Amino acid sequence: MSRSNPSKSQGDLDILGSPRALPYSVENPCAACEIREMSICGVLDCEELDALIKILTRQTFETHDPIIDEGESADFVFNVTGGAVKLFKLLPDGRRQITGFLYEGDFLGMAMNDVYSYSAEAVGDVSLCRFNRRKLEGLLDTFPKLERRLLSMASNELAQAQDQMLLLGRKTAQEKLCSFLLSLSRRAETRGYDPSILHLPMSRNDIGDFLGLTTETVSRTFTNLKRDGVIRLLEGGRVQINDIDQLQDMAEGA
């Protein structure tokens, strides 16, 4: 059964439950979207958005809800408008390898074939805009700049995959975790947030599955960074970076 059309589809209802509620309106759900400039629709003007709105369905998901399943028909693509999504693949022996995390503004579901090559699950409350893949592809001929935006996002995704290969293959546990925190800091800065305050909605187990570390090693490394004064652990899954230069040096093995 496809998981891409759950009962939580919102249609023209407001999106609720994400850390950053978005002020959609029934008449034009994209006009007041706070993440529009960082998403695929940021290249479209208001009139062009009308065509996109016609193929848009809004959805919400709760913690651990599946969004897409590896191997199912890739009928839909998604724009993350709130919360965080984890991407993962299941290994033949049942183990899970998390391949990435997506946040507001990121695009989900691009597939080279007719099926999804990975699974995606909600980390906390998540809100998405869902598009029928075939209908969206039909708009690319009408709006070439939309196609260019998607190609740019695909290129960024490839670069992140290459960084992940380096992270898993060549770095120590401390270097891996420091690199992970720096990547979240850069992402926060590009989205206009304070780069020294990070929101980590994922569990230590999820971070371990992403970095190729045990949960115990992740927790111990966090404790060591806190002890050394590099970071401060705050309530609500937040981390404060006290010394970003030192964090950078540690990520590079200096």
XYZ file of C-alpha atoms in Angstrom:
254
model
C 0.000 0.000 0.000
C 1.289 3.448 -0.852
C 2.049 5.652 2.156
C 2.060 8.870 0.104
C -1.616 9.634 0.601
C -2.339 9.213 4.329
C -5.483 10.264 6.154
C -3.668 13.378 7.354
C -3.966 15.097 3.954
C -5.072 18.627 4.702
C -6.442 19.841 1.375
C -7.284 23.476 2.003
C -6.973 23.277 5.790
C -4.250 25.123 7.662
C -1.041 23.248 8.374
C -0.637 22.751 12.106
C 1.800 21.014 14.379
C 5.135 22.083 12.899
C 7.664 24.090 14.941
C 7.086 26.967 12.573
C 3.419 27.242 11.604
C 2.917 28.647 8.135
C 0.257 31.315 7.468
C -1.430 29.731 4.469
C -4.696 31.053 3.136
C -7.352 29.141 1.232
C -7.223 31.603 -1.681
C -3.469 31.454 -2.180
C -1.632 29.004 0.082
C 1.772 30.004 -1.321
C 1.605 33.808 -1.185
C 2.417 34.117 2.520
C 4.612 31.023 2.836
C 7.671 31.921 4.925
C 9.913 29.373 3.210
C 8.871 30.135 -0.367
C 12.189 31.748 -1.330
C 14.206 28.694 -0.274
C 11.905 26.134 -1.899
C 11.260 25.100 -5.498
C 8.465 27.646 -5.915
C 10.731 30.561 -5.021
C 11.528 31.105 -8.716
C 7.887 31.579 -9.691
C 5.964 34.845 -9.623
C 2.458 35.125 -8.190
C 0.690 34.408 -11.480
C 2.876 31.376 -12.181
C 2.184 30.074 -8.695
C -1.480 29.676 -9.618
C -0.585 26.744 -11.877
C 1.438 25.133 -9.102
C -1.325 25.599 -6.529
C -3.708 23.603 -8.717
C -1.618 20.446 -8.286
C -0.738 21.027 -4.621
C -2.071 19.120 -1.631
C -0.932 19.917 1.897
C -0.252 17.159 4.390
C 0.850 16.765 7.992
C 2.608 13.841 9.638
C 3.372 12.939 13.242
C 6.510 11.413 14.750
C 7.531 8.138 13.035
C 4.803 8.408 10.394
C 6.055 6.970 7.074
C 5.997 9.453 4.212
C 7.371 7.281 1.416
C 8.586 3.676 1.358
C 11.561 2.388 -0.583
C 10.395 0.426 -3.625
C 6.901 1.894 -3.833
C 5.742 3.717 -6.941
C 7.211 7.232 -7.083
C 3.930 8.960 -7.848
C 4.454 12.035 -5.686
C 7.123 14.559 -4.789
C 7.084 16.780 -1.725
C 8.293 20.135 -0.472
C 9.034 20.194 3.259
C 7.350 23.233 4.805
C 7.887 22.472 8.490
C 9.664 20.025 10.755
C 12.323 17.470 9.810
C 12.310 14.279 7.745
C 14.818 11.440 7.898
C 15.791 9.451 4.816
C 16.971 5.878 5.192
C 17.599 2.567 3.486
C 17.123 -0.869 5.019
C 20.048 -3.251 4.616
C 19.454 -6.941 3.762
C 20.160 -7.958 7.373
C 17.503 -5.576 8.690
C 19.825 -2.815 9.816
C 18.953 0.765 8.929
C 21.263 3.346 7.396
C 20.023 6.917 7.639
C 21.245 8.748 4.544
C 20.133 12.264 5.377
C 17.793 14.687 7.080
C 15.558 17.178 5.283
C 14.201 20.421 6.711
C 11.883 23.221 5.652
C 12.541 24.260 2.067
C 14.004 20.901 1.063
C 12.550 18.755 -1.705
C 11.661 15.105 -1.226
C 10.902 12.265 -3.605
C 12.978 12.987 -6.703
C 13.488 9.613 -8.373
C 15.423 8.565 -11.453
C 13.194 5.504 -11.848
C 9.522 4.799 -11.283
C 10.025 3.736 -7.665
C 11.524 5.450 -4.626
C 15.107 4.430 -3.877
C 14.809 5.183 -0.142
C 12.265 5.542 2.635
C 11.314 8.746 4.457
C 9.846 9.143 7.930
C 8.726 12.111 10.001
C 10.993 13.320 12.805
C 8.487 15.006 15.088
C 5.591 16.884 13.505
C 6.102 17.550 9.794
C 4.179 19.541 7.207
C 4.564 19.050 3.463
C 3.261 20.259 0.150
C 2.619 17.235 -2.067
C 2.676 17.335 -5.876
C 1.686 14.690 -8.366
C 4.991 13.851 -10.031
C 3.640 13.593 -13.585
C 1.708 16.848 -13.300
C 4.751 18.643 -11.905
C 6.889 17.307 -14.747
C 4.280 18.723 -17.122
C 4.855 22.186 -15.684
C 8.598 22.054 -16.341
C 8.102 22.694 -20.058
C 5.921 25.692 -19.248
C 8.278 27.069 -16.598
C 11.922 26.265 -17.551
C 13.158 28.169 -14.501
C 11.334 25.648 -12.320
C 13.262 22.863 -14.029
C 16.538 24.714 -13.469
C 15.670 25.088 -9.782
C 15.041 21.343 -9.491
C 18.330 20.566 -11.239
C 20.133 22.874 -8.831
C 18.542 21.117 -5.864
C 19.477 17.733 -7.333
C 23.085 18.918 -7.702
C 23.131 20.004 -4.054
C 21.756 16.605 -3.059
C 24.588 14.887 -4.965
C 27.184 17.091 -3.260
C 25.713 16.217 0.140
C 25.876 12.516 -0.728
C 29.574 12.894 -1.552
C 30.174 14.673 1.747
C 28.379 11.856 3.534
C 30.678 9.266 1.935
C 33.687 11.174 3.244
C 32.059 11.500 6.652
C 31.441 7.770 6.976
C 34.696 6.577 5.504
C 37.475 8.819 6.747
C 36.554 10.620 9.955
C 36.727 9.711 13.635
C 33.639 9.748 15.861
C 34.468 13.231 17.147
C 35.154 14.557 13.649
C 31.887 13.074 12.395
C 29.751 14.663 15.114
C 31.494 18.043 14.823
C 31.013 17.985 11.043
C 27.345 17.150 11.535
C 26.837 20.085 13.924
C 28.650 22.440 11.544
C 26.406 21.371 8.673
C 23.333 22.165 10.773
C 24.854 25.517 11.718
C 25.426 26.443 8.061
C 21.907 25.360 7.189
C 20.472 27.485 10.007
C 22.448 30.509 8.835
C 21.245 30.216 5.222
C 17.669 30.130 6.526
C 18.089 33.269 8.594
C 18.360 31.604 11.993
C 21.024 32.003 14.670
C 23.827 29.637 13.536
C 24.982 29.114 17.117
C 21.664 27.659 18.317
C 20.806 24.329 16.712
C 17.533 22.439 16.931
C 18.134 18.664 16.849
C 14.724 16.997 16.677
C 16.267 13.627 15.862
C 17.287 11.112 18.533
C 20.843 10.125 19.442
C 20.062 6.787 17.802
C 19.108 8.555 14.547
C 22.302 10.609 14.635
C 24.270 7.407 15.168
C 22.582 5.695 12.228
C 23.430 8.709 10.073
C 27.067 8.967 11.152
C 27.791 5.235 11.374
C 28.223 5.343 15.163
C 26.601 3.591 18.102
C 24.142 5.523 20.248
C 26.567 5.238 23.156
C 29.394 6.775 21.119
C 27.177 9.671 20.045
C 26.138 10.385 23.632
C 29.715 10.127 24.894
C 30.988 12.480 22.195
C 28.293 15.035 23.016
C 29.327 14.801 26.669
C 32.989 15.339 25.767
C 32.196 18.397 23.646
C 30.125 19.793 26.501
C 32.894 19.091 29.029
C 35.423 20.893 26.833
C 33.145 23.931 26.581
C 32.719 23.663 22.818
C 28.948 23.252 23.058
C 26.188 23.612 25.612
C 23.233 21.220 25.738
C 19.940 23.076 26.112
C 16.396 21.924 26.773
C 14.136 20.858 23.945
C 16.792 19.062 21.929
C 18.754 22.243 21.267
C 22.523 22.661 21.181
C 24.379 25.939 21.606
C 27.747 26.248 19.873
C 30.060 28.195 22.183
C 33.174 28.150 19.988
C 32.540 27.600 16.299
C 36.228 27.975 15.394
C 37.186 25.196 17.781
C 34.311 23.065 16.469
C 35.644 23.612 12.937
C 39.160 22.619 13.981
C 37.881 19.467 15.665
C 35.816 18.549 12.585
C 39.017 18.758 10.510
C 41.036 16.731 12.989
C 43.191 19.655 14.100
